[in-house]
XYZ file of C-alpha atoms in Angstrom:
614
model
C 99.473 111.240 141.656
C 100.884 107.778 142.252
C 104.174 106.132 141.399
C 105.138 102.506 140.975
C 105.874 100.631 144.204
C 109.676 100.840 144.426
C 109.943 97.789 146.684
C 107.942 95.620 144.276
C 110.078 96.860 141.402
C 113.287 96.141 143.311
C 112.110 92.572 143.840
C 111.456 91.803 140.190
C 114.380 93.563 138.481
C 116.963 90.946 139.561
C 114.797 88.308 137.890
C 114.955 89.786 134.372
C 117.581 90.141 131.673
C 119.036 93.621 131.268
C 117.288 95.390 134.152
C 118.902 98.660 132.998
C 116.154 98.785 130.362
C 113.706 99.730 133.120
C 115.600 101.776 135.703
C 115.877 105.226 134.071
C 118.229 107.810 135.567
C 120.511 107.941 132.529
C 122.851 110.834 131.862
C 120.935 113.803 130.343
C 117.504 112.367 131.115
C 115.046 114.971 132.391
C 112.962 114.293 135.503
C 110.818 117.331 136.273
C 108.780 117.979 139.394
C 105.169 117.294 138.430
C 103.926 120.279 140.430
C 103.010 123.229 138.202
C 103.136 121.190 134.985
C 100.073 121.774 132.812
C 100.462 118.852 130.397
C 102.433 115.668 131.003
C 103.351 113.541 127.968
C 104.653 109.989 127.894
C 106.566 109.289 124.683
C 106.229 105.608 123.833
C 108.130 103.418 121.404
C 106.502 100.007 120.759
C 109.731 98.041 120.841
C 112.395 97.384 123.440
C 114.680 100.004 124.991
C 117.669 99.332 122.728
C 115.600 100.001 119.613
C 113.558 102.925 120.905
C 116.575 104.743 122.300
C 118.037 104.801 118.782
C 115.039 106.706 117.374
C 116.008 110.318 116.660
C 112.425 111.482 116.152
C 111.444 110.608 119.705
C 114.601 112.274 121.025
C 113.668 115.478 119.177
C 110.148 115.536 120.666
C 111.601 114.850 124.120
C 113.784 117.937 123.730
C 110.965 120.113 122.359
C 108.512 119.316 125.144
C 111.005 119.505 127.995
C 112.239 122.894 126.761
C 108.880 124.332 127.870
C 108.695 125.130 131.602
C 105.039 124.117 131.928
C 105.313 120.871 129.924
C 107.181 117.632 130.447
C 107.976 114.505 128.472
C 109.028 111.133 129.824
C 109.824 107.854 128.043
C 108.482 104.337 127.956
C 109.438 101.309 125.867
C 108.016 97.835 125.451
C 109.282 95.380 128.077
C 110.870 92.109 127.061
C 108.597 89.109 127.838
C 110.470 88.270 131.053
C 109.769 91.754 132.431
C 106.190 91.711 131.195
C 105.559 88.442 133.014
C 107.034 89.805 136.247
C 105.011 93.034 136.008
C 101.770 91.163 135.457
C 102.501 88.719 138.282
C 102.882 91.455 140.905
C 100.465 93.975 139.392
C 102.930 96.674 138.333
C 101.479 98.760 135.478
C 103.633 100.055 132.642
C 105.451 103.158 133.877
C 107.682 105.972 132.665
C 111.443 105.747 133.118
C 111.988 109.265 134.440
C 109.649 109.356 137.452
C 108.061 105.883 137.391
C 104.547 107.247 137.138
C 102.039 104.804 135.629
C 101.168 105.767 132.066
C 97.514 106.310 132.985
C 98.626 109.304 135.090
C 99.806 111.231 132.011
C 97.708 113.640 129.970
C 99.051 112.431 126.625
C 100.431 109.052 125.638
C 102.202 109.464 122.301
C 103.413 106.480 120.286
C 105.989 106.577 117.506
C 104.834 104.151 114.805
C 107.614 103.368 112.348
C 106.994 99.695 111.520
C 103.793 97.760 110.946
C 105.020 94.714 112.867
C 104.969 96.836 116.040
C 101.183 97.314 115.989
C 100.337 94.444 118.346
C 103.083 95.616 120.700
C 101.441 99.039 120.914
C 98.199 97.375 122.014
C 100.111 95.294 124.537
C 101.627 98.444 126.026
C 98.169 99.982 126.415
C 96.987 96.850 128.183
C 100.058 96.732 130.436
C 99.288 100.334 131.360
C 95.694 99.391 132.311
C 94.431 101.797 129.650
C 91.383 100.662 127.632
C 92.323 99.631 124.096
C 89.493 101.322 122.238
C 89.211 105.100 122.056
C 85.440 104.804 122.585
C 86.065 103.113 125.958
C 88.235 105.937 127.280
C 86.580 108.833 129.041
C 88.029 112.248 129.944
C 89.919 110.755 132.898
C 92.192 108.726 130.590
C 95.268 109.994 128.705
C 94.769 111.188 125.157
C 96.316 108.372 123.090
C 97.993 109.647 119.916
C 100.570 108.453 117.408
C 103.001 109.890 114.895
C 105.627 108.445 112.576
C 105.755 107.123 109.038
C 103.035 104.493 109.619
C 100.471 107.205 110.302
C 100.415 108.031 106.596
C 98.019 105.079 106.533
C 96.645 105.005 110.090
C 93.447 103.111 109.281
C 94.353 99.632 110.628
C 94.826 101.244 114.061
C 92.034 103.830 113.853
C 89.806 102.423 116.653
C 92.644 102.402 119.190
C 93.908 105.987 118.883
C 92.229 109.290 119.644
C 94.355 111.156 117.110
C 97.235 110.757 114.688
C 99.847 113.400 113.872
C 100.602 113.383 110.155
C 104.032 114.721 109.252
C 106.757 116.405 111.278
C 105.965 116.831 114.943
C 108.234 119.578 116.279
C 105.623 122.342 115.990
C 102.381 120.405 116.096
C 103.234 118.610 119.355
C 103.267 121.956 121.156
C 99.983 123.044 119.546
C 98.474 119.726 120.561
C 99.716 120.043 124.139
C 98.324 123.583 124.441
C 94.972 122.384 123.133
C 94.916 119.565 125.672
C 95.753 122.049 128.445
C 92.780 124.216 127.426
C 90.174 121.543 126.663
C 91.201 118.534 128.746
C 88.236 116.671 130.180
C 85.734 118.374 127.888
C 83.747 116.801 125.071
C 85.001 119.570 122.816
C 88.610 118.292 122.905
C 88.512 116.007 119.849
C 86.761 118.649 117.767
C 89.433 121.166 118.726
C 92.206 118.722 117.904
C 90.724 118.170 114.442
C 91.196 121.874 113.663
C 94.976 121.656 114.168
C 96.636 121.276 110.745
C 98.210 117.824 110.483
C 96.062 116.192 113.182
C 93.715 113.380 112.123
C 90.952 112.310 114.518
C 89.695 108.994 113.088
C 86.472 108.848 115.116
C 85.285 111.972 113.286
C 85.371 110.182 109.910
C 83.074 107.590 108.357
C 84.285 104.916 105.923
C 81.880 103.478 103.326
C 82.547 100.206 101.493
C 81.417 98.796 98.150
C 79.955 95.348 97.565
C 83.362 94.153 96.273
C 84.953 95.138 99.640
C 86.819 98.117 98.206
C 86.323 101.555 99.750
C 83.579 103.829 98.421
C 84.754 106.875 100.329
C 85.970 108.409 103.593
C 83.991 111.426 104.772
C 84.225 113.642 107.856
C 81.263 113.464 110.225
C 81.512 117.086 111.373
C 82.400 120.383 109.739
C 85.511 120.939 111.894
C 87.200 117.844 110.463
C 88.877 118.580 107.111
C 88.067 116.382 104.140
C 91.804 115.926 103.571
C 94.378 116.019 106.362
C 97.587 117.561 105.055
C 100.913 116.677 106.644
C 102.817 119.169 108.760
C 106.241 120.212 107.594
C 108.897 122.558 108.981
C 110.035 125.212 106.511
C 113.390 125.092 108.288
C 114.616 122.415 110.642
C 114.567 123.070 114.369
C 117.473 122.849 116.803
C 119.579 119.686 116.869
C 119.329 117.787 120.181
C 122.753 118.254 121.774
C 121.969 116.811 125.206
C 120.701 113.357 124.185
C 120.167 110.718 126.810
C 123.208 108.451 127.169
C 121.935 104.892 127.742
C 123.219 102.527 130.406
C 123.493 99.647 127.942
C 124.442 99.311 124.301
C 121.663 100.310 121.912
C 121.151 99.561 118.219
C 122.869 102.825 117.243
C 125.163 103.576 120.166
C 126.608 106.881 119.000
C 125.849 110.557 118.689
C 123.367 111.507 115.969
C 123.215 114.756 114.022
C 120.603 115.222 111.309
C 122.342 117.139 108.530
C 119.326 117.309 106.225
C 115.771 116.063 105.970
C 114.129 114.807 102.816
C 115.546 113.370 99.624
C 115.444 114.557 96.029
C 116.281 111.273 94.292
C 112.708 110.084 93.757
C 113.261 106.324 94.132
C 109.806 105.007 93.328
C 109.643 102.337 96.035
C 110.807 104.605 98.873
C 108.043 106.009 101.063
C 110.430 108.206 103.059
C 111.573 109.933 99.878
C 108.011 111.120 99.241
C 106.587 111.796 102.690
C 109.596 113.831 103.860
C 109.616 116.164 100.860
C 110.854 118.862 100.386
C 114.547 118.544 101.187
C 115.943 120.926 103.798
C 119.645 121.214 104.595
C 121.195 122.511 107.776
C 123.892 125.220 107.511
C 127.421 123.926 107.972
C 128.110 126.133 111.004
C 125.022 124.807 112.765
C 126.122 121.197 112.256
C 129.689 121.811 113.457
C 128.449 123.633 116.559
C 126.005 120.834 117.299
C 128.703 118.152 116.995
C 130.913 120.053 119.437
C 128.122 120.389 121.998
C 127.060 116.779 121.522
C 130.542 115.413 122.225
C 130.964 117.570 125.327
C 127.576 116.538 126.697
C 127.816 112.805 126.014
C 131.418 111.609 125.741
C 130.651 109.799 122.484
C 133.588 108.991 120.212
C 131.450 108.380 117.128
C 128.981 110.678 115.384
C 126.550 109.698 112.644
C 125.696 112.369 110.081
C 122.094 111.422 109.379
C 120.096 111.873 106.226
C 118.126 109.714 103.832
C 121.129 110.172 101.534
C 124.067 111.587 103.458
C 126.258 112.314 100.458
C 123.526 114.397 98.819
C 124.239 117.078 101.410
C 125.658 119.837 99.232
C 128.668 120.523 101.471
C 129.373 116.975 102.604
C 133.093 116.955 101.763
C 133.603 120.322 103.420
C 131.722 119.082 106.484
C 133.701 115.867 106.825
C 136.988 117.705 106.228
C 136.157 120.196 108.991
C 135.323 117.397 111.433
C 138.481 115.467 110.585
C 140.661 118.524 111.128
C 138.896 119.578 114.321
C 138.898 116.175 116.058
C 142.300 114.590 115.575
C 143.364 113.625 119.095
C 141.621 111.384 119.804
C 140.225 110.967 116.310
C 136.458 111.169 116.002
C 134.817 108.254 114.234
C 132.445 109.613 111.593
C 129.590 107.499 110.292
C 127.828 108.299 107.012
C 124.708 106.122 106.764
C 122.764 105.841 103.508
C 125.557 106.544 101.069
C 124.820 106.818 97.363
C 127.411 104.944 95.365
C 127.682 107.582 92.663
C 128.211 110.359 95.193
C 130.897 108.741 97.323
C 133.924 110.332 95.732
C 137.528 109.269 96.032
C 138.210 112.607 97.712
C 135.641 111.875 100.408
C 137.148 108.429 101.016
C 140.581 109.970 101.411
C 139.346 112.236 104.200
C 139.047 109.168 106.412
C 142.747 108.228 106.086
C 144.136 107.442 109.518
C 140.682 107.091 111.089
C 139.026 104.048 112.623
C 137.006 102.655 109.746
C 133.548 101.346 110.360
C 131.837 99.509 107.533
C 130.417 101.498 104.633
C 126.840 100.973 103.530
C 125.512 101.306 99.984
C 122.176 100.421 98.439
C 122.457 99.345 94.784
C 118.907 97.929 95.262
C 119.029 95.788 92.110
C 121.528 93.868 90.008
C 120.578 95.256 86.580
C 120.449 98.669 85.004
C 117.033 97.934 83.496
C 115.463 97.448 86.900
C 117.277 100.447 88.372
C 115.661 102.546 85.653
C 112.280 101.110 86.635
C 112.695 102.173 90.261
C 114.449 105.459 89.332
C 117.710 104.532 91.039
C 120.141 106.696 89.133
C 123.371 104.730 89.516
C 125.184 102.274 87.264
C 127.296 99.162 87.758
C 130.307 101.316 86.977
C 129.369 103.707 89.801
C 129.097 100.814 92.243
C 132.374 99.187 91.221
C 134.251 102.496 91.177
C 133.012 103.230 94.688
C 134.053 99.765 95.876
C 137.494 100.404 94.401
C 137.769 103.718 96.251
C 136.719 102.185 99.563
C 138.781 98.983 99.497
C 141.903 100.698 98.181
C 141.798 103.190 101.068
C 141.578 100.779 103.929
C 138.025 99.584 104.314
C 137.639 95.847 104.330
C 133.901 95.565 105.025
C 131.011 96.783 102.879
C 127.281 96.443 103.508
C 125.158 96.198 100.384
C 121.373 96.548 100.454
C 119.247 95.000 97.719
C 115.549 94.509 97.159
C 113.694 91.710 95.395
C 110.084 91.455 94.286
C 110.120 94.875 92.617
C 107.670 95.613 89.788
C 108.734 93.966 86.479
C 111.565 92.028 88.195
C 112.589 88.703 86.643
C 114.733 85.902 87.966
C 117.481 87.115 85.647
C 117.472 90.420 87.553
C 117.914 88.493 90.797
C 120.759 86.406 89.386
C 122.484 89.651 88.427
C 122.714 90.556 92.125
C 124.919 87.493 92.622
C 127.177 88.552 89.777
C 127.441 92.154 91.010
C 128.409 91.011 94.521
C 131.006 88.674 92.990
C 132.617 91.633 91.221
C 132.606 93.784 94.373
C 134.145 90.927 96.329
C 136.833 90.530 93.678
C 137.814 94.184 94.096
C 137.949 93.728 97.852
C 140.111 90.615 97.642
C 142.541 92.419 95.374
C 143.089 95.153 97.974
C 142.259 93.537 101.323
C 142.773 89.855 100.670
C 140.963 87.465 102.966
C 139.987 90.343 105.290
C 137.324 91.288 102.752
C 133.785 91.079 104.107
C 130.658 91.732 102.097
C 127.428 91.831 104.079
C 124.441 91.506 101.738
C 120.996 92.355 103.055
C 118.057 91.564 100.783
C 114.647 93.007 101.626
C 111.426 92.095 99.887
C 109.650 94.977 98.192
C 106.535 96.009 100.117
C 104.197 98.446 98.328
C 103.786 101.499 100.544
C 101.234 104.278 100.618
C 102.044 107.629 98.988
C 104.543 106.134 96.531
C 104.339 105.458 92.776
C 104.230 101.739 93.566
C 101.297 101.950 96.007
C 99.041 100.306 93.384
C 101.367 97.342 92.795
C 101.000 93.925 94.455
C 103.369 92.042 96.705
C 105.154 89.234 94.877
C 103.665 85.751 95.328
C 105.160 83.513 97.987
C 106.218 80.888 95.438
C 108.053 83.416 93.311
C 109.626 85.070 96.328
C 111.023 81.782 97.611
C 112.408 80.945 94.171
C 114.222 84.285 94.008
C 115.571 83.950 97.529
C 116.875 80.511 96.615
C 118.818 81.999 93.691
C 120.533 84.339 96.136
C 121.262 81.686 98.723
C 122.789 79.328 96.169
C 124.811 82.081 94.532
C 126.008 84.170 97.468
C 126.572 81.764 100.329
C 129.153 79.902 98.220
C 131.353 83.011 98.076
C 133.843 83.123 100.993
C 133.609 86.356 102.968
C 130.015 87.032 101.866
C 127.144 86.907 104.355
C 123.464 87.077 103.424
C 120.318 88.071 105.307
C 116.782 88.139 103.977
C 113.192 88.684 105.084
C 110.879 85.764 105.740
C 107.842 85.625 103.428
C 105.377 85.543 106.349
C 106.607 88.771 107.948
C 106.650 90.491 104.559
C 103.042 89.463 103.881
C 101.866 90.865 107.218
C 103.779 94.100 106.702
C 102.277 94.517 103.227
C 98.724 93.778 104.402
C 98.951 96.260 107.266
C 100.708 98.911 105.192
C 97.895 98.909 102.590
C 95.052 97.970 104.938
C 91.841 99.673 106.028
C 89.884 99.870 109.284
C 88.620 96.329 108.937
C 92.091 95.126 109.894
C 91.821 96.596 113.405
C 89.959 93.514 114.752
C 92.663 91.340 113.174
C 95.394 93.222 115.046
C 93.413 93.039 118.280
C 92.664 89.324 117.897
C 96.316 88.547 117.142
C 97.349 90.483 120.246
C 94.757 88.745 122.442
C 96.154 85.392 121.343
C 99.723 86.360 122.198
C 101.151 88.610 119.474
C 103.725 91.133 120.619
C 107.291 92.022 119.594
C 106.552 90.646 116.112
C 109.586 92.486 114.732
C 111.696 89.896 116.579
C 111.974 86.549 114.795
C 111.792 84.562 118.021
C 108.412 86.081 118.878
C 106.723 86.281 115.485
C 104.123 83.565 114.892
C 102.747 83.550 111.340
C 100.071 80.981 112.188
C 98.711 83.222 114.931
C 98.204 86.053 112.477
C 96.739 83.748 109.840
C 94.186 82.501 112.353
C 93.312 86.088 113.267
C 92.648 86.936 109.610
C 90.526 83.841 109.165
C 88.522 84.489 112.319
C 87.642 87.964 111.058
C 86.736 86.664 107.605
C 89.571 88.519 105.873
C 92.378 87.454 103.560
C 95.765 89.201 103.770
C 96.210 88.661 100.017
C 93.281 91.020 99.361
C 95.347 93.829 100.840
C 98.883 92.740 99.956
C 98.802 90.839 96.675
C 96.108 92.630 94.705
C 96.986 95.147 92.015
C 94.801 98.210 92.383
C 93.411 100.332 89.554
C 93.792 104.109 89.483
C 90.091 104.690 90.085
C 90.005 102.671 93.317
C 89.698 104.760 96.481
C 92.736 103.901 98.596
C 92.342 103.604 102.386
C 94.715 106.522 102.947
C 93.379 108.860 100.287
C 92.115 111.377 102.876
C 95.699 111.707 104.183
C 97.947 113.949 102.080
C 101.723 113.781 101.947
C 101.660 116.828 99.690
C 102.567 114.776 96.620
C 99.457 114.498 94.471
C 97.973 111.256 93.203
C 98.336 112.276 89.542
C 102.091 112.714 89.940
C 102.452 109.331 91.638
C 100.430 107.607 88.930
C 102.506 109.276 86.198
C 105.656 108.044 87.950
C 104.213 104.528 88.029
C 103.645 104.680 84.268
C 107.162 106.035 83.676
C 108.486 103.084 85.663
C 106.798 100.655 83.304
C 108.466 102.449 80.400
C 111.865 102.363 82.128
C 112.095 106.157 82.092
C 114.166 108.024 84.640
C 112.821 111.114 86.410
C 115.459 113.751 87.213
C 116.604 114.789 90.664
C 114.417 117.502 92.254
C 117.524 119.611 92.779
C 117.914 119.904 89.022
C 114.408 121.280 88.482
C 111.035 121.283 90.202
C 108.907 118.399 88.936
C 105.631 119.932 90.193
C 104.780 116.908 92.333
C 102.335 119.056 94.307
C 104.229 119.516 97.546
C 105.069 123.170 96.841
C 101.434 124.049 96.173
C 100.189 122.647 99.454
C 103.008 123.366 101.890
C 104.687 126.577 103.048
C 108.062 125.615 101.561
C 108.252 126.897 98.000
C 111.499 125.210 97.000
C 114.135 122.967 98.571
C 115.884 124.807 101.399
C 119.561 124.164 100.769
C 122.687 125.258 102.558
C 124.386 126.295 99.301
C 125.383 129.916 99.204
C 125.108 130.374 102.966
C 128.136 131.674 104.775
C 128.053 128.736 107.256
């Protein structure tokens, strides 16, 4: 086993910004002796340290693997271009933070894929590690290159580069995968064995057929061991909360303790991929959360804790939980963050629990400016809910709200977009009445991207011309309001995201060509080059509009149809039709909607904390 030349590393670190990104040795990091370890895993995030260190999923897998005496997990993130240039100039390969072993020395290299604009960065990390890009070029002496995360629900654009994809939740399957690698490493049988693990997709064992019109005719397994449909893995009950997280040396995107209070969401917003792929909802018992917060604070020294969920205030005992934390941590007071608040669930009573506390900004997602469009997307809140919540927040001491909206949704008109301006004006008026000129409204407007495994997966991305017209309505209407800030997504990045999110295997050469001509860190505005990607599409004879801006009929075989989120296609199509009729679908907590997840997965109903003695 080799490690990176420490002297060469010491020479280049003073030449780069933020060298602490690459030094390791943080509080609570785990550096095991490699002797006696059967399987060594490098957990990779294809973005820089500050972003990757804020990913809870990777932190959970780090805990799971390092809890086993014969396994280890270490971390690696994408270097910033200054560090990449220095590494290439002196021949230092990409290495792990814990022990500085080159990535090629590991048995498994596991990427977390959460955003399509990170695809080229993943390829760049493989190249920096001196690992061949294509799975067919890697023999038994190379690490097994795998990926998990939300993007693997359509893994096809990256299929040639990865040996396997983990579909669904990784806490259990990562151990099964590691044990399989320990048994079959270096043998031709390994991929076949991996394909028998529920939730593991081995793309090389599948053949894709295309029609004359360039749509997909079918995806079929090449061998009997590979299932025709790969069903996601799901935990019937959530595993332990990481209470010894790594404390970074520099400020990260979410620089605070994180406790997942529930997983999944029952709201059924039709645009939201997470709401479908993380079904069913599972809540943690109150006692488990309180114990985890106590351990977390002792082990990290954090003064802020985020209670994480897709919809934090849907947790059935949220007020009781916040009240217990407020009473327990009064001197010094603990700052409590509730991301992803639903406006109709943020009660006045909950707001009052924060009296006397340091107030961070509150975040709400009205999504649209009109009730008609909220009915289309199944967002079950009203203008009255939003304004009542703003009243509760501003009157109790908050002076800053973050509001998330989306444009380009199915059936949206310019009148719907103009209504966003009017709604923000009303919220600002409430703020000014209570907080005066201290009032700050941060408005973030995303462009709707059709995602796999959602009711809107058949719908097209809005045209560039229409998108720019709608963004102009927002700029003219919102930037004239003092105290209101506005951010939006550029049309070029949205087009690439949409093409990759609904793409097939033919996009793999596009990703590779874009990377070879300089693409990396595309999630960062200063590094994204739309022309580079456009040239890559043209060179491969493909048009991003074919993938992004084409409405698809029900009978078309979708590139991800052999991957199952548990929610059946018939349910998603019915939801798409209900959207066109403006019909709401009730919350799953009210009654089971028979979406299919309970027939495929071991969880027979939402696992809630209600009624427990926690």
